[in-house]
Tab-separated table of C-alpha atoms in Angstrom:
chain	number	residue	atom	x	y	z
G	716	UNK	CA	0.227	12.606	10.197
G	717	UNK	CA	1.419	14.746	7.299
G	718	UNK	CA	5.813	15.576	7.986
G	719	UNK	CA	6.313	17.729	5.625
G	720	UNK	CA	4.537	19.426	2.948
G	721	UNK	CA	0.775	20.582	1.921
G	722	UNK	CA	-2.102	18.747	0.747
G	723	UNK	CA	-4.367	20.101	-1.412
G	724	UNK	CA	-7.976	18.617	-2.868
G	725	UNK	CA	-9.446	20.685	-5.056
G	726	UNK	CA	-7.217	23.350	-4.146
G	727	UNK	CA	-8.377	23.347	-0.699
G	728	UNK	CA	-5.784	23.127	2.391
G	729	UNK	CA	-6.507	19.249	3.775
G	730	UNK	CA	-3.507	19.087	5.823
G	731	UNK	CA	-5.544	18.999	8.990
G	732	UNK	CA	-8.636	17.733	7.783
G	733	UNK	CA	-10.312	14.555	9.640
G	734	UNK	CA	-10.028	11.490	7.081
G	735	UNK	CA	-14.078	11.742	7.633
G	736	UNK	CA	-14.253	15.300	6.339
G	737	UNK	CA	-11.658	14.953	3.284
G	738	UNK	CA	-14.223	12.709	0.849
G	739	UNK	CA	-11.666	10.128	-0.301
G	740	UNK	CA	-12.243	6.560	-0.009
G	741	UNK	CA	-9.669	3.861	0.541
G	742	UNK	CA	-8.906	0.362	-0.895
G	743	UNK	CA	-6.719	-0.936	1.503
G	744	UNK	CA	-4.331	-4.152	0.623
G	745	UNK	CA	-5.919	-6.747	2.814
G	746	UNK	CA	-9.362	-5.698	1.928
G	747	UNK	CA	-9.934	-4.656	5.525
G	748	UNK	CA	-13.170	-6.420	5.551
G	749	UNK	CA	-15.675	-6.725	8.903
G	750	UNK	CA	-15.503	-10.581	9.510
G	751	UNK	CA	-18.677	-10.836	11.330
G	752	UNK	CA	-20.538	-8.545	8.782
G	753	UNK	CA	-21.258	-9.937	5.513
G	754	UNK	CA	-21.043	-8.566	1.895
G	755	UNK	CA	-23.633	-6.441	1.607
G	756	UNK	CA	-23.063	-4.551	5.612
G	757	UNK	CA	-19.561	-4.217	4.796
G	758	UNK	CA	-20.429	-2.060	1.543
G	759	UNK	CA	-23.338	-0.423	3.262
G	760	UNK	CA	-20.827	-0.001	6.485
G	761	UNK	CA	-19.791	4.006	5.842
G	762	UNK	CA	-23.542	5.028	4.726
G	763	UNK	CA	-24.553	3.905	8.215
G	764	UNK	CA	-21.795	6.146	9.710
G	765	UNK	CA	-22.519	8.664	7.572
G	766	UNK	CA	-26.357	8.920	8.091
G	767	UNK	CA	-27.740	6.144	10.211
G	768	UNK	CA	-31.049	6.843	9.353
G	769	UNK	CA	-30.946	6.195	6.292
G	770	UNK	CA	-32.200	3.587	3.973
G	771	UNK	CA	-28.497	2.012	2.327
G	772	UNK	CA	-30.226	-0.753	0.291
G	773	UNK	CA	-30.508	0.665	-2.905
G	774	UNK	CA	-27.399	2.237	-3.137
G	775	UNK	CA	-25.840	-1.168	-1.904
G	776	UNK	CA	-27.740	-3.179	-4.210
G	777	UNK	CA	-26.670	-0.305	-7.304
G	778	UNK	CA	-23.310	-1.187	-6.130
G	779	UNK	CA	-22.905	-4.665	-5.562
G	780	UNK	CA	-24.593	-4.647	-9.828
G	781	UNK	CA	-21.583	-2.551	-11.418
G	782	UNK	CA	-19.241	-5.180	-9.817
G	783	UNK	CA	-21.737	-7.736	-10.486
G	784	UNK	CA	-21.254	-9.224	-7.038
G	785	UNK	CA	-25.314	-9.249	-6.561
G	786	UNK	CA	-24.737	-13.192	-5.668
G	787	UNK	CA	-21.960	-12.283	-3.090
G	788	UNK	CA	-23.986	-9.620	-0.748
G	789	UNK	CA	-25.408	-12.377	1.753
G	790	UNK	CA	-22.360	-14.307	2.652
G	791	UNK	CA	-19.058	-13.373	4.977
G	792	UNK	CA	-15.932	-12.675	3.877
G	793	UNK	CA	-14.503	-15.803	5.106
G	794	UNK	CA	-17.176	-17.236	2.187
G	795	UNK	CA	-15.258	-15.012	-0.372
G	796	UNK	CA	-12.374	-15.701	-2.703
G	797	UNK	CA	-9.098	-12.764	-2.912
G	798	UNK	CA	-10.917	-11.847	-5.913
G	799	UNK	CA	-14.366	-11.356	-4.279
G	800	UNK	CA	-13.000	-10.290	-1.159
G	801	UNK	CA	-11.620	-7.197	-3.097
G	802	UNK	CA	-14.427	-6.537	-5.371
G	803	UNK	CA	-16.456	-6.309	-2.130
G	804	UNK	CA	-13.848	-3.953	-0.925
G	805	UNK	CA	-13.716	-1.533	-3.838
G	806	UNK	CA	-18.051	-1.523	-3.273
G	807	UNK	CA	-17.420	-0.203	-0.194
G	808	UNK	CA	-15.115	2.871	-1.359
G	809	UNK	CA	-17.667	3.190	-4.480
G	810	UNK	CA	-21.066	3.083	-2.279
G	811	UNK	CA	-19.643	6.425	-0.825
G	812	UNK	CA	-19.981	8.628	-3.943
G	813	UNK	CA	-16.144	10.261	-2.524
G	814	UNK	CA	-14.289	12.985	-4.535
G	815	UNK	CA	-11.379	10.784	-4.899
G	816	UNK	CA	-10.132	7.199	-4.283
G	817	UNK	CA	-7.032	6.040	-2.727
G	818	UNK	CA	-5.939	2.521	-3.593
G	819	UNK	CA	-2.736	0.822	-1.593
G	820	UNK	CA	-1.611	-1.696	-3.576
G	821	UNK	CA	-5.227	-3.281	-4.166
G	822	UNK	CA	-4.273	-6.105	-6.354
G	823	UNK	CA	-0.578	-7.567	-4.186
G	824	UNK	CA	-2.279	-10.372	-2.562
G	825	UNK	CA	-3.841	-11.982	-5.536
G	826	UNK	CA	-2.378	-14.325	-7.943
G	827	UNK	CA	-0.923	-13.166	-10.661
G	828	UNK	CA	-3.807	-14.028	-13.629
G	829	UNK	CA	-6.714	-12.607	-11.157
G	830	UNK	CA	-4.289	-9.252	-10.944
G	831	UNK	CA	-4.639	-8.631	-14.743
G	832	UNK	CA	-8.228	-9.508	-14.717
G	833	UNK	CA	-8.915	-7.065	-11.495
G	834	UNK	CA	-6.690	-4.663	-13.420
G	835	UNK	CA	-8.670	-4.339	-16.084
G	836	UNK	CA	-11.521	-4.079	-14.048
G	837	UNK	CA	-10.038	-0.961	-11.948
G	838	UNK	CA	-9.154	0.430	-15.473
G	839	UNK	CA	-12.848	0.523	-16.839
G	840	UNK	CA	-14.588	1.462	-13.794
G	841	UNK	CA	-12.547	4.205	-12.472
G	842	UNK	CA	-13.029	5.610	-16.452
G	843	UNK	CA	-16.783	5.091	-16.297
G	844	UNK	CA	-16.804	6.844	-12.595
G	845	UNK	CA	-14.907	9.807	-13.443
G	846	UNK	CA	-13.543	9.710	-10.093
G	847	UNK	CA	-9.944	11.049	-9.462
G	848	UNK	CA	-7.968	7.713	-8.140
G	849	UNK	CA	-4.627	7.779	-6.562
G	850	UNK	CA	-2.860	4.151	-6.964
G	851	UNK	CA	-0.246	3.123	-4.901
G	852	UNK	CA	2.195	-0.331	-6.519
G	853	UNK	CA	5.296	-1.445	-6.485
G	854	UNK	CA	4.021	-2.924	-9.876
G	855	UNK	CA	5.088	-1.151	-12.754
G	856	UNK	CA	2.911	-3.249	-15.450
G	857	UNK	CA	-0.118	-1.699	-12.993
G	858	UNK	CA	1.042	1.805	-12.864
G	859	UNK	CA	1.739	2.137	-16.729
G	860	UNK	CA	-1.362	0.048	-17.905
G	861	UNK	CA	-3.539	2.047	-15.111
G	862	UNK	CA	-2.349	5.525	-14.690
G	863	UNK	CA	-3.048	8.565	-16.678
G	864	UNK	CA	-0.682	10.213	-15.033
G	865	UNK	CA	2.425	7.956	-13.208
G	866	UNK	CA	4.600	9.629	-10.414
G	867	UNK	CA	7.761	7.681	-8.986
G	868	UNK	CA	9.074	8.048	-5.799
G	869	UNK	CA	12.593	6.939	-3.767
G	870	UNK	CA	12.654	6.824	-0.233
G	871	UNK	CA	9.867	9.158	-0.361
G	872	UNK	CA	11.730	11.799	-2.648
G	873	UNK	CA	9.519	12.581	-5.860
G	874	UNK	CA	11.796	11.710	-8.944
G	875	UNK	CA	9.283	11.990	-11.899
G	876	UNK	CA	5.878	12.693	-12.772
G	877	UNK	CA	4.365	12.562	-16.281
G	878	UNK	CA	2.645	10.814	-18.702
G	879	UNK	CA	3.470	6.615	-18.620
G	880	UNK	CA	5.461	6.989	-22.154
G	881	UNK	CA	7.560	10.170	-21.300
G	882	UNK	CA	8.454	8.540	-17.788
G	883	UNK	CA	9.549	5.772	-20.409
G	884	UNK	CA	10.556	7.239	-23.425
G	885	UNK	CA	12.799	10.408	-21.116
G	886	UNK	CA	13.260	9.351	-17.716
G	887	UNK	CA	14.647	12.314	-15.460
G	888	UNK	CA	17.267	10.050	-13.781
G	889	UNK	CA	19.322	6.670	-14.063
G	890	UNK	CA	17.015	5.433	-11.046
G	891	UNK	CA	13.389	5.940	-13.303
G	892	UNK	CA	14.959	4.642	-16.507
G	893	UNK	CA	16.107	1.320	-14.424
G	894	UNK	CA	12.259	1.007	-12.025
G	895	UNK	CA	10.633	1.326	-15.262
G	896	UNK	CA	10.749	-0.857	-18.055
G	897	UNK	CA	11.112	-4.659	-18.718
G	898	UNK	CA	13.745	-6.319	-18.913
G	899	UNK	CA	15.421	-3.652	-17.095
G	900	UNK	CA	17.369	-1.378	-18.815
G	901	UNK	CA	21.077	-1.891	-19.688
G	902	UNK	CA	23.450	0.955	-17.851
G	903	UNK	CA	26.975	0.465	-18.698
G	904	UNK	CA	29.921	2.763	-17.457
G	905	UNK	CA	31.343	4.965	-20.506
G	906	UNK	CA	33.559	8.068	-21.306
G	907	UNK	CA	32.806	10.556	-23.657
G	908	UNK	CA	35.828	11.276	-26.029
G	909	UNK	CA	35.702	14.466	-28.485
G	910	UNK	CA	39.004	15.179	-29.746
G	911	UNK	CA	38.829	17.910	-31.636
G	912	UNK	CA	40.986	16.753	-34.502
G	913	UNK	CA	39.107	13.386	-34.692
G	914	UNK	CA	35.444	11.619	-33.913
G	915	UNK	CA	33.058	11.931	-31.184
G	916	UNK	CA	32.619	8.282	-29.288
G	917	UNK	CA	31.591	7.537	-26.089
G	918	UNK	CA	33.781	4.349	-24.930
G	919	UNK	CA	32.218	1.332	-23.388
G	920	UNK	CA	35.276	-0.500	-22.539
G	921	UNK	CA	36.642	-2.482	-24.884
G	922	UNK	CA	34.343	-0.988	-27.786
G	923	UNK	CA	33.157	2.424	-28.276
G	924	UNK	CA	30.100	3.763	-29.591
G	925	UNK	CA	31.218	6.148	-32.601
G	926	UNK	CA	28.434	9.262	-32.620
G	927	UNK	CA	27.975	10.106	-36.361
G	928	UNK	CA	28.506	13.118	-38.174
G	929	UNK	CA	26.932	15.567	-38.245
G	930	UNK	CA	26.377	15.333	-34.484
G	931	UNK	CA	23.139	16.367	-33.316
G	932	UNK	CA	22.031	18.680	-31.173
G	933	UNK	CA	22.319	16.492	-28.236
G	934	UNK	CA	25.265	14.695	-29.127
G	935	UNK	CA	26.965	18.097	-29.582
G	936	UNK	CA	25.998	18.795	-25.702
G	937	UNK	CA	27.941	15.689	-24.633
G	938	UNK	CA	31.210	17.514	-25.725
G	939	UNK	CA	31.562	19.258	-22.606
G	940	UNK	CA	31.798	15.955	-20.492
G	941	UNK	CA	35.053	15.352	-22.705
G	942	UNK	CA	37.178	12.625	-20.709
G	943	UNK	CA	34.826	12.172	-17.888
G	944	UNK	CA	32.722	9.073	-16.691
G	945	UNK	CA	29.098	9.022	-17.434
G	946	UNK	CA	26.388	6.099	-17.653
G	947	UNK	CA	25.348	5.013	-21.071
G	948	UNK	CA	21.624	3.702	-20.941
G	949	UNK	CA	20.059	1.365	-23.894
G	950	UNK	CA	17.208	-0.617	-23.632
G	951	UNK	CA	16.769	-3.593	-25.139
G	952	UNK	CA	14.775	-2.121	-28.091
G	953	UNK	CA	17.841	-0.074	-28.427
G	954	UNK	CA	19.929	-2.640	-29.983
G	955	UNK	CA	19.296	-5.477	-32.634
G	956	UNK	CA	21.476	-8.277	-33.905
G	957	UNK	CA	22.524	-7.247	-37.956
G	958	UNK	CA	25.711	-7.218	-39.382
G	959	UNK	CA	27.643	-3.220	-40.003
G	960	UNK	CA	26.406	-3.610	-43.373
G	961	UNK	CA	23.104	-3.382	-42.809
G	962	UNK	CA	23.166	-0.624	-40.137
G	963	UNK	CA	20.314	2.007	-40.842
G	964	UNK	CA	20.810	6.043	-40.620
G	965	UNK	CA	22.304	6.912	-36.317
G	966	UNK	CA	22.835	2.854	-36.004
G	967	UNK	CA	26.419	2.140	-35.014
G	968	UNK	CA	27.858	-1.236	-34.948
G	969	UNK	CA	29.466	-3.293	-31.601
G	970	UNK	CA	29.618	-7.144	-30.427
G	971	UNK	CA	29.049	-9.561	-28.375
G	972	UNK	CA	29.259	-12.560	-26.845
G	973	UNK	CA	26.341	-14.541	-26.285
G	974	UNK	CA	26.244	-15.457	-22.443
G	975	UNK	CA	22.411	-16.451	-21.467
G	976	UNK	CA	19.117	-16.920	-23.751
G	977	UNK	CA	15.914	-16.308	-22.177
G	978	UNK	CA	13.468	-18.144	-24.240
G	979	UNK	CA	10.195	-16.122	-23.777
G	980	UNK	CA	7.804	-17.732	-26.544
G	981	UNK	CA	6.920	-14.870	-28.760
G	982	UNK	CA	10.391	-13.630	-28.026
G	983	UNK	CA	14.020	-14.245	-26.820
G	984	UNK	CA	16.118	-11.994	-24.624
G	985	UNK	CA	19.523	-12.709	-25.024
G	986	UNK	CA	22.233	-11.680	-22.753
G	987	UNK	CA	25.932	-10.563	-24.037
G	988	UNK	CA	29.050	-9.662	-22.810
G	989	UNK	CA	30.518	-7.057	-24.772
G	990	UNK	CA	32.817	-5.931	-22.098
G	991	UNK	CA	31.502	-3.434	-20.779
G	992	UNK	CA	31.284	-2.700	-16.828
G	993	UNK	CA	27.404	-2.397	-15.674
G	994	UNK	CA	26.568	0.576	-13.852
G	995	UNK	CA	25.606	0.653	-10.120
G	996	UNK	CA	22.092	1.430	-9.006
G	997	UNK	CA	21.693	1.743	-5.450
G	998	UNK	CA	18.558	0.859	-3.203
G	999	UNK	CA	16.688	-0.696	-7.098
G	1000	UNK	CA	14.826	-3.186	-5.407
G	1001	UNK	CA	14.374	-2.382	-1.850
G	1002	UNK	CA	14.512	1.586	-1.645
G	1003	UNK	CA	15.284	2.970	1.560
G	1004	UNK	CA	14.793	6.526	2.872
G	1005	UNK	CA	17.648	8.643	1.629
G	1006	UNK	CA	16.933	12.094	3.844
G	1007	UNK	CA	16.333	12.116	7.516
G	1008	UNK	CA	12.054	13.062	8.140
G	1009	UNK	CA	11.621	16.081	9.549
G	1010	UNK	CA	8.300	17.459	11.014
G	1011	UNK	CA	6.303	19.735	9.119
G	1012	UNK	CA	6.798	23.405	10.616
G	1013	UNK	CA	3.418	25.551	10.712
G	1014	UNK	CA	5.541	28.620	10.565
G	1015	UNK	CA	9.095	29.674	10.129
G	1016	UNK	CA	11.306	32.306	8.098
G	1017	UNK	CA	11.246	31.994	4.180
G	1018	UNK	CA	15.085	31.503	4.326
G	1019	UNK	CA	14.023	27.929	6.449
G	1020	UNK	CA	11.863	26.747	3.810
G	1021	UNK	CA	14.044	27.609	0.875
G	1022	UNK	CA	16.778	25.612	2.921
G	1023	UNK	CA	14.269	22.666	3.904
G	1024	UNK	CA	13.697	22.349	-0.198
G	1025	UNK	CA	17.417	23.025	-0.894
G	1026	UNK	CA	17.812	19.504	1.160
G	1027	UNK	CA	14.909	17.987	-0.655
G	1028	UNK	CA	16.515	18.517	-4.300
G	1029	UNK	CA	20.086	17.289	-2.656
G	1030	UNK	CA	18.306	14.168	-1.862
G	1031	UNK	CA	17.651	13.016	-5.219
G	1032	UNK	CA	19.812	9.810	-7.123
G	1033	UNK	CA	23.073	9.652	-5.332
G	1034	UNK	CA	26.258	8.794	-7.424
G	1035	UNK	CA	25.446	5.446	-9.028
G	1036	UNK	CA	29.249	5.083	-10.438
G	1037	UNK	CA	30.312	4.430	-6.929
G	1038	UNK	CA	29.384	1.229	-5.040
G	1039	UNK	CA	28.712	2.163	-2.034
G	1040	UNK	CA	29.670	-1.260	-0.321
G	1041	UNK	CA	32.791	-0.995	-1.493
G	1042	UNK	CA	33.995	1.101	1.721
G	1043	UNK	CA	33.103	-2.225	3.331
G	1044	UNK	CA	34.821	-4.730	1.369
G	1045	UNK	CA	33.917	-7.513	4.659
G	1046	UNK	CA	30.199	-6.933	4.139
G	1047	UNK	CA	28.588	-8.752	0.974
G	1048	UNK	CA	26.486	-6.353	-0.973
G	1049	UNK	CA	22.744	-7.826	-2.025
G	1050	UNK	CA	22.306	-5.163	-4.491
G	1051	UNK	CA	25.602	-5.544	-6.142
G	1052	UNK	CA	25.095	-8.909	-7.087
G	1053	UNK	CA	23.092	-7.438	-10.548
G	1054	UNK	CA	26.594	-6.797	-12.083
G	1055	UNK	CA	27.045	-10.053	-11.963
G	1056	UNK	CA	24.381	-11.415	-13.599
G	1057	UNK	CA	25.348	-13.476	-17.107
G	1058	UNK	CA	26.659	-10.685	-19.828
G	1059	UNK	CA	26.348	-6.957	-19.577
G	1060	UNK	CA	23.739	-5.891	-22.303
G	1061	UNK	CA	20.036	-7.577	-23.015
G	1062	UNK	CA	18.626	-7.821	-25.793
G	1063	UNK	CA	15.393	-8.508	-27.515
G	1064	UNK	CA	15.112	-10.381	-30.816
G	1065	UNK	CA	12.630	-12.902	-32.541
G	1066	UNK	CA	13.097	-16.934	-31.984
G	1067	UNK	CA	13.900	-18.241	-35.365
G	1068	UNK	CA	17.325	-16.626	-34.944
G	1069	UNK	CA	19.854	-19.295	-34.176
G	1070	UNK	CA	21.759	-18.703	-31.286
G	1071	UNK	CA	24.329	-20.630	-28.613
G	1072	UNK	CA	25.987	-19.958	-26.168
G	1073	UNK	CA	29.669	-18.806	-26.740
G	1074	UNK	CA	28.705	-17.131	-30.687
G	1075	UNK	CA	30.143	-13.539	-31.453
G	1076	UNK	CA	27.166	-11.744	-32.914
G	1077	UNK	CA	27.476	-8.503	-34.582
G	1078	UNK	CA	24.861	-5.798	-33.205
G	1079	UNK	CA	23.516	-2.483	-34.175
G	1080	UNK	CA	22.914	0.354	-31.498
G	1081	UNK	CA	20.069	2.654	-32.615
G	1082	UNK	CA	21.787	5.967	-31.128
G	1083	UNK	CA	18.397	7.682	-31.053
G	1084	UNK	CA	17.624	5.702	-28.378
G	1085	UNK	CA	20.657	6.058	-26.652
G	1086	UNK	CA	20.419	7.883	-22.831
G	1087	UNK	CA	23.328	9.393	-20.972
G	1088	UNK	CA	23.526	10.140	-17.161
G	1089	UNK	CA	26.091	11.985	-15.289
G	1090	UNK	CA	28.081	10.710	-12.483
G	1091	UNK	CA	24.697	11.308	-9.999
G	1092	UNK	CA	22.558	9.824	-12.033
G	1093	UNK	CA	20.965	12.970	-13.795
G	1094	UNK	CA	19.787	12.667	-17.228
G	1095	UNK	CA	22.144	14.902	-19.722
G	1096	UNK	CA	21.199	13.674	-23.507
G	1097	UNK	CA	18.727	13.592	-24.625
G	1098	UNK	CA	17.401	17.017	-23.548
G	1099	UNK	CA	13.725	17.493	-22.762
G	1100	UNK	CA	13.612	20.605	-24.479
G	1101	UNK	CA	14.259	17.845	-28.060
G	1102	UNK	CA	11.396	16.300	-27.480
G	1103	UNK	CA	8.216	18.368	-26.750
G	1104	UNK	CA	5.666	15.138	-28.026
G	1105	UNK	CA	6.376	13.662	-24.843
G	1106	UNK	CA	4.965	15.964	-22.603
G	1107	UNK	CA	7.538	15.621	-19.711
């Protein structure tokens, strides 16, 4: 039952439609298969509903050839692999011919080389279909390689919706900018300093990163959070290991100490400590409602709703400077533990660099990839309005 909100399909009001009468079709994350029925009645399962009458083999056997699982149709799902056992479920939500398809987390319960094969599979049919398809993971490879269009939600609060590379490249909020992207992204508590008789820097700590002159539009912006705390966010394409000297136009340099290599193959993410104190993200990894449900109203004033959606924006990131478990100090805090993870900043770089544990390296921050967030996690530089090519 819908709480709160309106559904639309095609611009029609579905909010009290029967799921019969709406003309979406489901994947559902344990295939939901008939055990008794095999292959090809499970497909052929919602054409009987639909019109009993009817003749459902050639549509089933039209079917069961796109997936080319023509060799499947005459045995039971307990015959079936995950792989097979989903393919048979996606025939089912194809056979339909539905205005849109609705798939909860299709892929979760297969192993991790089938996903990426199944994934590409999703990816070309649903093209060659033309068929509107709704995707719900907790998967970020799946939602960026998948969607055309990628919408991220906390404790069922909408934070974003765009395009995978401006959900990437300019996420709203300090909570998008650390659920998408791998490695995560490195936030690091900072303080914006602009004396007026002297350089703009935003301090990390024990090292500063010096904005150069002439400051840029968004760089000037930062001026009015003179002397207060904000969260500095740099992924690891942000930063590279060089020496000042060879520091290219908005590259500043900082250091650090080499804490943890991750040795990746093609690549080697290397942890450092450059003393700076990691920023707080709360609920990252297991989200948890942040606003009490409420049932949707059918009626009330227009002073209601504009206070029901006054709550919804207050709901969004919640200070992320704060720990919240500190008011506890007797409770351990799961989510805190990330701060202490080896080093404070990750970065990527090629394997035939030399590096051991305990070296001070020199690094380069490319500042126009730099992100700042306010105290609540909002996004302040850069501005959205700077750049239009991402189609936030």
């Amino acid at each position: 039952e819908i709480t709160e909100g309106e559904l639309l399909l095609d611009g029609e009001h579905a909010n009290d439609l029967q799921p019969s009468e709406r003309e979406m079709a489901m994947v559902f994350q344990n295939f939901a298969l008939y055990p008794n029925m095999t292959s090809r009645d499970n497909i052929g399962f919602p054409l009987r509903i639909e019109n009993p009458g009817e003749d459902r083999g050639p549509r089933v056997d039209a079917t069961a050839r796109m997936l080319g699982i023509e060799d499947l149709l005459d045995r039971y799902p307990r015959q079936l692999s995950g792989g097979e056992r989903q393919r048979v479920a996606m025939g089912r939500a194809i056979v339909r011919q539905p205005t849109a398809f609705l798939m909860d987390e299709p892929l979760s319960n297969l192993d991790a080389k089938l996903r990426n094969h199944l994934r590409a599979e999703i990816s070309t049919l649903t093209r060659e279909l033309g068929v509107t398809t709704v995707y719900v993971t907790h998967d970020q490879a799946e939602a960026m390689s998948l969607g055309d269009r990628v919408a991220v939600l906390r404790g069922g609060v909408l934070q974003q919706v765009g395009t995978p590379r401006s959900v990437y490249g300019l996420p709203r909020n300090v909570f998008v900018a650390a659920f998408i992207g791998t490695p995560r992204i490195n936030l690091l508590r900072g303080m914006v300093r602009a004396p007026l008789d002297g350089a703009m820097s935003i301090s990390l700590g024990r090292q500063y990163l010096r904005l150069p002159e002439p400051l840029s539009l968004d760089h000037q912006m930062l001026r009015v959070q003179q002397g207060r705390e904000v969260i500095v966010g740099l992924r690891s394409e942000a930063v590279r290991i060089a020496k000042p000297g060879a520091a290219r136009p908005g590259e500043v340099p900082i250091s650090g100490l080499v804490e943890h290599l991750e040795f990746q193959g093609h690549e080697v993410l290397v942890h450092f400590n450059t003393g700076s104190q990691p920023a707080f993200v709360p609920d990252l990894e297991a989200p948890y409602p942040v606003r009490h449900v409420r049932r949707r109203r059918r009626d009330g004033s227009v002073l209601g709703r504009i206070r029901e959606r006054a709550g919804a924006l207050r709901a969004g990131p919640v200070v992320v400077l704060d720990d919240p478990h500190d008011e506890q100090p007797e409770q351990p805090a799961p989510a805190a533990q990330e701060s202490r993870l080896p080093g404070d900043l990750v970065v990527r770089t090629t394997p035939d660099i030399e590096l051991r544990l305990g070296m001070q390296i020199p690094l380069l921050v490319d500042l126009a990839h730099l992100f700042v967030f306010d105290q609540h996690g909002e996004r302040i530089s850069p501005a959205a309005a700077r750049l239009p090519d991402l189609d936030e």
